[in-house]
JSON list of C-alpha atoms in Angstrom, two decimals:
[
{"chain": "A", "resi": 261, "resn": "MET", "atom": "CA", "xyz": [15.22, 71.06, -79.55]},
{"chain": "A", "resi": 262, "resn": "LYS", "atom": "CA", "xyz": [11.75, 71.21, -80.99]},
{"chain": "A", "resi": 263, "resn": "LEU", "atom": "CA", "xyz": [9.05, 73.33, -79.42]},
{"chain": "A", "resi": 264, "resn": "ARG", "atom": "CA", "xyz": [6.95, 70.19, -78.91]},
{"chain": "A", "resi": 265, "resn": "ASP", "atom": "CA", "xyz": [9.77, 68.58, -76.89]},
{"chain": "A", "resi": 266, "resn": "LEU", "atom": "CA", "xyz": [10.20, 71.72, -74.82]},
{"chain": "A", "resi": 267, "resn": "VAL", "atom": "CA", "xyz": [6.49, 71.89, -74.02]},
{"chain": "A", "resi": 268, "resn": "LEU", "atom": "CA", "xyz": [6.25, 68.17, -73.19]},
{"chain": "A", "resi": 269, "resn": "THR", "atom": "CA", "xyz": [9.30, 68.33, -70.96]},
{"chain": "A", "resi": 270, "resn": "SER", "atom": "CA", "xyz": [7.95, 71.40, -69.17]},
{"chain": "A", "resi": 271, "resn": "VAL", "atom": "CA", "xyz": [4.59, 69.74, -68.60]},
{"chain": "A", "resi": 272, "resn": "PHE", "atom": "CA", "xyz": [6.18, 66.52, -67.32]},
{"chain": "A", "resi": 273, "resn": "LEU", "atom": "CA", "xyz": [8.48, 68.39, -64.95]},
{"chain": "A", "resi": 274, "resn": "ALA", "atom": "CA", "xyz": [5.55, 70.51, -63.72]},
{"chain": "A", "resi": 275, "resn": "ILE", "atom": "CA", "xyz": [3.50, 67.37, -63.06]},
{"chain": "A", "resi": 276, "resn": "GLY", "atom": "CA", "xyz": [6.45, 65.79, -61.26]},
{"chain": "A", "resi": 277, "resn": "PHE", "atom": "CA", "xyz": [6.98, 68.97, -59.24]},
{"chain": "A", "resi": 278, "resn": "ILE", "atom": "CA", "xyz": [3.34, 69.14, -58.14]},
{"chain": "A", "resi": 279, "resn": "LEU", "atom": "CA", "xyz": [3.22, 65.45, -57.24]},
{"chain": "A", "resi": 280, "resn": "HIS", "atom": "CA", "xyz": [6.54, 65.77, -55.40]},
{"chain": "A", "resi": 281, "resn": "GLN", "atom": "CA", "xyz": [5.19, 68.76, -53.48]},
{"chain": "A", "resi": 282, "resn": "ILE", "atom": "CA", "xyz": [1.83, 67.29, -52.42]},
{"chain": "A", "resi": 283, "resn": "THR", "atom": "CA", "xyz": [2.86, 63.69, -51.70]},
{"chain": "A", "resi": 284, "resn": "PRO", "atom": "CA", "xyz": [3.29, 63.01, -47.99]},
{"chain": "A", "resi": 285, "resn": "PRO", "atom": "CA", "xyz": [6.13, 60.87, -46.62]},
{"chain": "A", "resi": 286, "resn": "LEU", "atom": "CA", "xyz": [5.12, 57.22, -46.83]},
{"chain": "A", "resi": 287, "resn": "PHE", "atom": "CA", "xyz": [7.66, 55.04, -45.02]},
{"chain": "A", "resi": 288, "resn": "LEU", "atom": "CA", "xyz": [10.24, 56.18, -42.45]},
{"chain": "A", "resi": 289, "resn": "GLY", "atom": "CA", "xyz": [10.03, 59.70, -43.83]},
{"chain": "A", "resi": 290, "resn": "MET", "atom": "CA", "xyz": [10.66, 58.50, -47.40]},
{"chain": "A", "resi": 291, "resn": "LYS", "atom": "CA", "xyz": [8.91, 60.72, -49.89]},
{"chain": "A", "resi": 292, "resn": "PRO", "atom": "CA", "xyz": [8.52, 59.27, -53.39]},
{"chain": "A", "resi": 293, "resn": "ASP", "atom": "CA", "xyz": [10.35, 61.37, -55.96]},
{"chain": "A", "resi": 294, "resn": "PHE", "atom": "CA", "xyz": [7.83, 61.82, -58.74]},
{"chain": "A", "resi": 295, "resn": "LEU", "atom": "CA", "xyz": [9.96, 64.54, -60.26]},
{"chain": "A", "resi": 296, "resn": "LEU", "atom": "CA", "xyz": [12.74, 61.99, -60.73]},
{"chain": "A", "resi": 297, "resn": "ILE", "atom": "CA", "xyz": [10.33, 59.68, -62.58]},
{"chain": "A", "resi": 298, "resn": "MET", "atom": "CA", "xyz": [9.18, 62.48, -64.86]},
{"chain": "A", "resi": 299, "resn": "MET", "atom": "CA", "xyz": [12.82, 63.44, -65.44]},
{"chain": "A", "resi": 300, "resn": "PHE", "atom": "CA", "xyz": [13.54, 59.88, -66.62]},
{"chain": "A", "resi": 301, "resn": "ILE", "atom": "CA", "xyz": [10.55, 59.87, -68.96]},
{"chain": "A", "resi": 302, "resn": "SER", "atom": "CA", "xyz": [11.46, 63.31, -70.35]},
{"chain": "A", "resi": 303, "resn": "ILE", "atom": "CA", "xyz": [15.04, 62.24, -71.03]},
{"chain": "A", "resi": 304, "resn": "TYR", "atom": "CA", "xyz": [13.78, 59.08, -72.74]},
{"chain": "A", "resi": 305, "resn": "LEU", "atom": "CA", "xyz": [11.45, 61.04, -75.01]},
{"chain": "A", "resi": 306, "resn": "VAL", "atom": "CA", "xyz": [13.78, 63.86, -76.08]},
{"chain": "A", "resi": 307, "resn": "ASP", "atom": "CA", "xyz": [16.86, 61.71, -76.81]},
{"chain": "A", "resi": 308, "resn": "ASN", "atom": "CA", "xyz": [19.28, 64.66, -76.86]},
{"chain": "A", "resi": 309, "resn": "TYR", "atom": "CA", "xyz": [22.23, 65.20, -74.48]},
{"chain": "A", "resi": 310, "resn": "LYS", "atom": "CA", "xyz": [21.92, 68.99, -74.26]},
{"chain": "A", "resi": 311, "resn": "THR", "atom": "CA", "xyz": [18.23, 68.73, -73.53]},
{"chain": "A", "resi": 312, "resn": "ALA", "atom": "CA", "xyz": [18.91, 66.01, -70.95]},
{"chain": "A", "resi": 313, "resn": "MET", "atom": "CA", "xyz": [21.29, 68.40, -69.18]},
{"chain": "A", "resi": 314, "resn": "VAL", "atom": "CA", "xyz": [18.66, 71.16, -69.20]},
{"chain": "A", "resi": 315, "resn": "ILE", "atom": "CA", "xyz": [16.12, 68.69, -67.82]},
{"chain": "A", "resi": 316, "resn": "GLY", "atom": "CA", "xyz": [18.59, 67.77, -65.07]},
{"chain": "A", "resi": 317, "resn": "LEU", "atom": "CA", "xyz": [19.24, 71.43, -64.23]},
{"chain": "A", "resi": 318, "resn": "CYS", "atom": "CA", "xyz": [15.53, 72.22, -64.05]},
{"chain": "A", "resi": 319, "resn": "SER", "atom": "CA", "xyz": [14.83, 69.10, -62.00]},
{"chain": "A", "resi": 320, "resn": "GLY", "atom": "CA", "xyz": [17.63, 70.02, -59.62]},
{"chain": "A", "resi": 321, "resn": "VAL", "atom": "CA", "xyz": [16.22, 73.49, -59.06]},
{"chain": "A", "resi": 322, "resn": "LEU", "atom": "CA", "xyz": [12.67, 72.18, -58.59]},
{"chain": "A", "resi": 323, "resn": "THR", "atom": "CA", "xyz": [13.65, 69.45, -56.12]},
{"chain": "A", "resi": 324, "resn": "ALA", "atom": "CA", "xyz": [15.85, 71.88, -54.22]},
{"chain": "A", "resi": 325, "resn": "MET", "atom": "CA", "xyz": [12.77, 74.06, -53.76]},
{"chain": "A", "resi": 326, "resn": "THR", "atom": "CA", "xyz": [10.67, 71.20, -52.37]},
{"chain": "A", "resi": 327, "resn": "THR", "atom": "CA", "xyz": [13.17, 69.20, -50.32]},
{"chain": "A", "resi": 328, "resn": "THR", "atom": "CA", "xyz": [12.28, 68.35, -46.74]},
{"chain": "A", "resi": 329, "resn": "PHE", "atom": "CA", "xyz": [15.82, 67.18, -45.93]},
{"chain": "A", "resi": 330, "resn": "PRO", "atom": "CA", "xyz": [17.60, 69.78, -43.77]},
{"chain": "A", "resi": 331, "resn": "GLY", "atom": "CA", "xyz": [20.24, 71.41, -45.96]},
{"chain": "A", "resi": 332, "resn": "GLY", "atom": "CA", "xyz": [19.24, 69.21, -48.88]},
{"chain": "A", "resi": 333, "resn": "GLN", "atom": "CA", "xyz": [19.09, 71.94, -51.52]},
{"chain": "A", "resi": 334, "resn": "LEU", "atom": "CA", "xyz": [22.65, 71.61, -52.83]},
{"chain": "A", "resi": 335, "resn": "PRO", "atom": "CA", "xyz": [22.74, 67.78, -52.59]},
{"chain": "A", "resi": 336, "resn": "ASN", "atom": "CA", "xyz": [19.48, 67.64, -54.57]},
{"chain": "A", "resi": 337, "resn": "PHE", "atom": "CA", "xyz": [20.93, 69.85, -57.26]},
{"chain": "A", "resi": 338, "resn": "ILE", "atom": "CA", "xyz": [24.15, 67.82, -57.45]},
{"chain": "A", "resi": 339, "resn": "ASP", "atom": "CA", "xyz": [22.28, 64.54, -57.59]},
{"chain": "A", "resi": 340, "resn": "LYS", "atom": "CA", "xyz": [19.94, 65.59, -60.41]},
{"chain": "A", "resi": 341, "resn": "ILE", "atom": "CA", "xyz": [22.80, 66.90, -62.57]},
{"chain": "A", "resi": 342, "resn": "ALA", "atom": "CA", "xyz": [24.78, 63.68, -62.18]},
{"chain": "A", "resi": 343, "resn": "THR", "atom": "CA", "xyz": [21.75, 61.41, -62.48]},
{"chain": "A", "resi": 344, "resn": "CYS", "atom": "CA", "xyz": [20.47, 63.00, -65.71]},
{"chain": "A", "resi": 345, "resn": "GLN", "atom": "CA", "xyz": [23.79, 62.26, -67.41]},
{"chain": "A", "resi": 346, "resn": "ILE", "atom": "CA", "xyz": [23.88, 58.67, -66.19]},
{"chain": "A", "resi": 347, "resn": "VAL", "atom": "CA", "xyz": [20.26, 58.10, -67.20]},
{"chain": "A", "resi": 348, "resn": "TYR", "atom": "CA", "xyz": [20.90, 59.54, -70.65]},
{"chain": "A", "resi": 349, "resn": "LEU", "atom": "CA", "xyz": [23.84, 57.16, -71.10]},
{"chain": "A", "resi": 350, "resn": "LEU", "atom": "CA", "xyz": [21.80, 54.21, -69.82]},
{"chain": "A", "resi": 351, "resn": "PHE", "atom": "CA", "xyz": [19.05, 54.93, -72.35]},
{"chain": "A", "resi": 352, "resn": "LYS", "atom": "CA", "xyz": [21.67, 55.10, -75.10]},
{"chain": "A", "resi": 353, "resn": "ILE", "atom": "CA", "xyz": [23.25, 51.81, -74.01]},
{"chain": "A", "resi": 354, "resn": "LEU", "atom": "CA", "xyz": [19.92, 49.99, -73.63]},
{"chain": "A", "resi": 355, "resn": "ASP", "atom": "CA", "xyz": [18.45, 51.40, -76.85]},
{"chain": "A", "resi": 356, "resn": "ASN", "atom": "CA", "xyz": [16.96, 48.55, -78.93]},
{"chain": "A", "resi": 357, "resn": "LYS", "atom": "CA", "xyz": [18.21, 45.92, -76.46]},
{"chain": "A", "resi": 358, "resn": "PHE", "atom": "CA", "xyz": [14.87, 45.46, -74.67]},
{"chain": "A", "resi": 359, "resn": "ARG", "atom": "CA", "xyz": [11.30, 46.61, -75.09]},
{"chain": "A", "resi": 360, "resn": "ASN", "atom": "CA", "xyz": [10.56, 50.19, -74.02]},
{"chain": "A", "resi": 361, "resn": "ASN", "atom": "CA", "xyz": [8.77, 49.02, -70.86]},
{"chain": "A", "resi": 362, "resn": "ILE", "atom": "CA", "xyz": [11.76, 47.03, -69.68]},
{"chain": "A", "resi": 363, "resn": "ASN", "atom": "CA", "xyz": [14.13, 49.88, -70.53]},
{"chain": "A", "resi": 364, "resn": "ILE", "atom": "CA", "xyz": [12.20, 52.38, -68.43]},
{"chain": "A", "resi": 365, "resn": "VAL", "atom": "CA", "xyz": [11.99, 50.00, -65.46]},
{"chain": "A", "resi": 366, "resn": "LEU", "atom": "CA", "xyz": [15.71, 49.13, -65.60]},
{"chain": "A", "resi": 367, "resn": "VAL", "atom": "CA", "xyz": [16.72, 52.76, -65.96]},
{"chain": "A", "resi": 368, "resn": "SER", "atom": "CA", "xyz": [14.33, 53.74, -63.18]},
{"chain": "A", "resi": 369, "resn": "ILE", "atom": "CA", "xyz": [15.82, 51.17, -60.80]},
{"chain": "A", "resi": 370, "resn": "ILE", "atom": "CA", "xyz": [19.42, 52.06, -61.60]},
{"chain": "A", "resi": 371, "resn": "GLY", "atom": "CA", "xyz": [18.74, 55.80, -61.85]},
{"chain": "A", "resi": 372, "resn": "THR", "atom": "CA", "xyz": [16.81, 56.03, -58.59]},
{"chain": "A", "resi": 373, "resn": "PHE", "atom": "CA", "xyz": [19.45, 54.07, -56.70]},
{"chain": "A", "resi": 374, "resn": "ILE", "atom": "CA", "xyz": [22.25, 56.20, -58.14]},
{"chain": "A", "resi": 375, "resn": "SER", "atom": "CA", "xyz": [20.28, 59.37, -57.44]},
{"chain": "A", "resi": 376, "resn": "GLY", "atom": "CA", "xyz": [19.73, 58.35, -53.83]},
{"chain": "A", "resi": 377, "resn": "ALA", "atom": "CA", "xyz": [23.36, 57.35, -53.36]},
{"chain": "A", "resi": 378, "resn": "ILE", "atom": "CA", "xyz": [24.66, 60.60, -54.86]},
{"chain": "A", "resi": 379, "resn": "PHE", "atom": "CA", "xyz": [22.21, 62.62, -52.77]},
{"chain": "A", "resi": 380, "resn": "LEU", "atom": "CA", "xyz": [23.22, 60.87, -49.55]},
{"chain": "A", "resi": 381, "resn": "GLY", "atom": "CA", "xyz": [26.91, 61.03, -50.41]},
{"chain": "A", "resi": 382, "resn": "SER", "atom": "CA", "xyz": [26.85, 64.73, -51.15]},
{"chain": "A", "resi": 383, "resn": "ALA", "atom": "CA", "xyz": [24.62, 65.42, -48.12]},
{"chain": "A", "resi": 384, "resn": "PHE", "atom": "CA", "xyz": [27.08, 63.48, -45.96]},
{"chain": "A", "resi": 385, "resn": "TYR", "atom": "CA", "xyz": [29.94, 65.75, -46.99]},
{"chain": "A", "resi": 386, "resn": "ILE", "atom": "CA", "xyz": [27.97, 69.01, -47.07]},
{"chain": "A", "resi": 387, "resn": "VAL", "atom": "CA", "xyz": [25.58, 68.88, -44.08]},
{"chain": "A", "resi": 388, "resn": "GLY", "atom": "CA", "xyz": [25.97, 65.46, -42.45]},
{"chain": "A", "resi": 389, "resn": "LEU", "atom": "CA", "xyz": [23.49, 62.60, -42.21]},
{"chain": "A", "resi": 390, "resn": "PRO", "atom": "CA", "xyz": [21.08, 61.79, -39.36]},
{"chain": "A", "resi": 391, "resn": "ALA", "atom": "CA", "xyz": [22.05, 58.07, -39.57]},
{"chain": "A", "resi": 392, "resn": "SER", "atom": "CA", "xyz": [24.77, 55.99, -41.19]},
{"chain": "A", "resi": 393, "resn": "PHE", "atom": "CA", "xyz": [25.06, 55.96, -44.97]},
{"chain": "A", "resi": 394, "resn": "LYS", "atom": "CA", "xyz": [24.39, 52.21, -45.14]},
{"chain": "A", "resi": 395, "resn": "THR", "atom": "CA", "xyz": [21.30, 52.49, -42.93]},
{"chain": "A", "resi": 396, "resn": "LEU", "atom": "CA", "xyz": [19.83, 55.25, -45.07]},
{"chain": "A", "resi": 397, "resn": "ILE", "atom": "CA", "xyz": [20.56, 53.35, -48.29]},
{"chain": "A", "resi": 398, "resn": "LEU", "atom": "CA", "xyz": [18.82, 50.24, -46.96]},
{"chain": "A", "resi": 399, "resn": "SER", "atom": "CA", "xyz": [15.89, 51.97, -45.28]},
{"chain": "A", "resi": 400, "resn": "ILE", "atom": "CA", "xyz": [15.18, 54.87, -47.64]},
{"chain": "A", "resi": 401, "resn": "VAL", "atom": "CA", "xyz": [16.87, 54.45, -51.03]},
{"chain": "A", "resi": 402, "resn": "LEU", "atom": "CA", "xyz": [16.02, 50.79, -51.69]},
{"chain": "A", "resi": 403, "resn": "PRO", "atom": "CA", "xyz": [12.29, 51.15, -50.90]},
{"chain": "A", "resi": 404, "resn": "ALA", "atom": "CA", "xyz": [12.20, 54.35, -52.97]},
{"chain": "A", "resi": 405, "resn": "THR", "atom": "CA", "xyz": [13.90, 52.49, -55.83]},
{"chain": "A", "resi": 406, "resn": "LEU", "atom": "CA", "xyz": [11.25, 49.77, -55.84]},
{"chain": "A", "resi": 407, "resn": "PHE", "atom": "CA", "xyz": [8.43, 52.29, -55.54]},
{"chain": "A", "resi": 408, "resn": "ASN", "atom": "CA", "xyz": [9.82, 54.45, -58.35]},
{"chain": "A", "resi": 409, "resn": "ALA", "atom": "CA", "xyz": [10.25, 51.41, -60.62]},
{"chain": "A", "resi": 410, "resn": "CYS", "atom": "CA", "xyz": [6.56, 50.50, -60.26]},
{"chain": "A", "resi": 411, "resn": "ILE", "atom": "CA", "xyz": [5.30, 54.06, -60.63]},
{"chain": "A", "resi": 412, "resn": "SER", "atom": "CA", "xyz": [7.60, 54.83, -63.57]},
{"chain": "A", "resi": 413, "resn": "PHE", "atom": "CA", "xyz": [6.22, 51.81, -65.41]},
{"chain": "A", "resi": 414, "resn": "LEU", "atom": "CA", "xyz": [2.65, 53.07, -64.89]},
{"chain": "A", "resi": 415, "resn": "PHE", "atom": "CA", "xyz": [3.47, 56.68, -65.79]},
{"chain": "A", "resi": 416, "resn": "PHE", "atom": "CA", "xyz": [5.41, 55.56, -68.86]},
{"chain": "A", "resi": 417, "resn": "LYS", "atom": "CA", "xyz": [2.45, 53.52, -70.12]},
{"chain": "A", "resi": 418, "resn": "VAL", "atom": "CA", "xyz": [0.14, 56.49, -69.63]},
{"chain": "A", "resi": 419, "resn": "VAL", "atom": "CA", "xyz": [2.54, 58.86, -71.41]},
{"chain": "A", "resi": 420, "resn": "LEU", "atom": "CA", "xyz": [3.06, 56.50, -74.35]},
{"chain": "A", "resi": 421, "resn": "THR", "atom": "CA", "xyz": [-0.68, 55.98, -74.72]},
{"chain": "A", "resi": 422, "resn": "ALA", "atom": "CA", "xyz": [-1.33, 59.73, -74.61]},
{"chain": "A", "resi": 423, "resn": "LEU", "atom": "CA", "xyz": [1.43, 60.42, -77.15]},
{"chain": "A", "resi": 424, "resn": "THR", "atom": "CA", "xyz": [0.12, 57.71, -79.47]},
{"chain": "A", "resi": 425, "resn": "TYR", "atom": "CA", "xyz": [-3.34, 59.25, -79.47]},
{"chain": "A", "resi": 426, "resn": "SER", "atom": "CA", "xyz": [-2.02, 62.80, -79.83]},
{"chain": "A", "resi": 427, "resn": "LYS", "atom": "CA", "xyz": [0.01, 61.85, -82.93]},
{"chain": "A", "resi": 428, "resn": "SER", "atom": "CA", "xyz": [-2.97, 60.18, -84.59]},
{"chain": "A", "resi": 429, "resn": "ALA", "atom": "CA", "xyz": [-5.27, 63.16, -83.97]}
]
């Protein structure tokens, strides 16, 4: 892992953490997971399994610190560890199949849905859910998936533009 990758990943996770912390719930208590978006972008940029696991561990710790779900610390940690591995594999599978923009949107949709499902599943077994699993998937996870797909596209464009200019300078 290069120092540049470490610094970029740290900055992206810090930005995601801050945005995750200050963003209020938008719809039915759903809080957009900016840290998840920055985790996806970081995994895409580093392209290394060990680093992807470290990113997942760090993301899990950070989201556990900021969760508003009662007893959601452990489910957040579990979901980020599992999601980082799935996202890494998705990026490997989709590599050179589509343009970068399409890759990030597809991975964001699949990754956010999987993350939400793993979180709810683990929360169901660890602390219980305030509503049925299906209801929470339909009312919280699906809107969050659509929101994250749009925001990840925008963030990805900004990051790529910034990296392009930083390499030329």
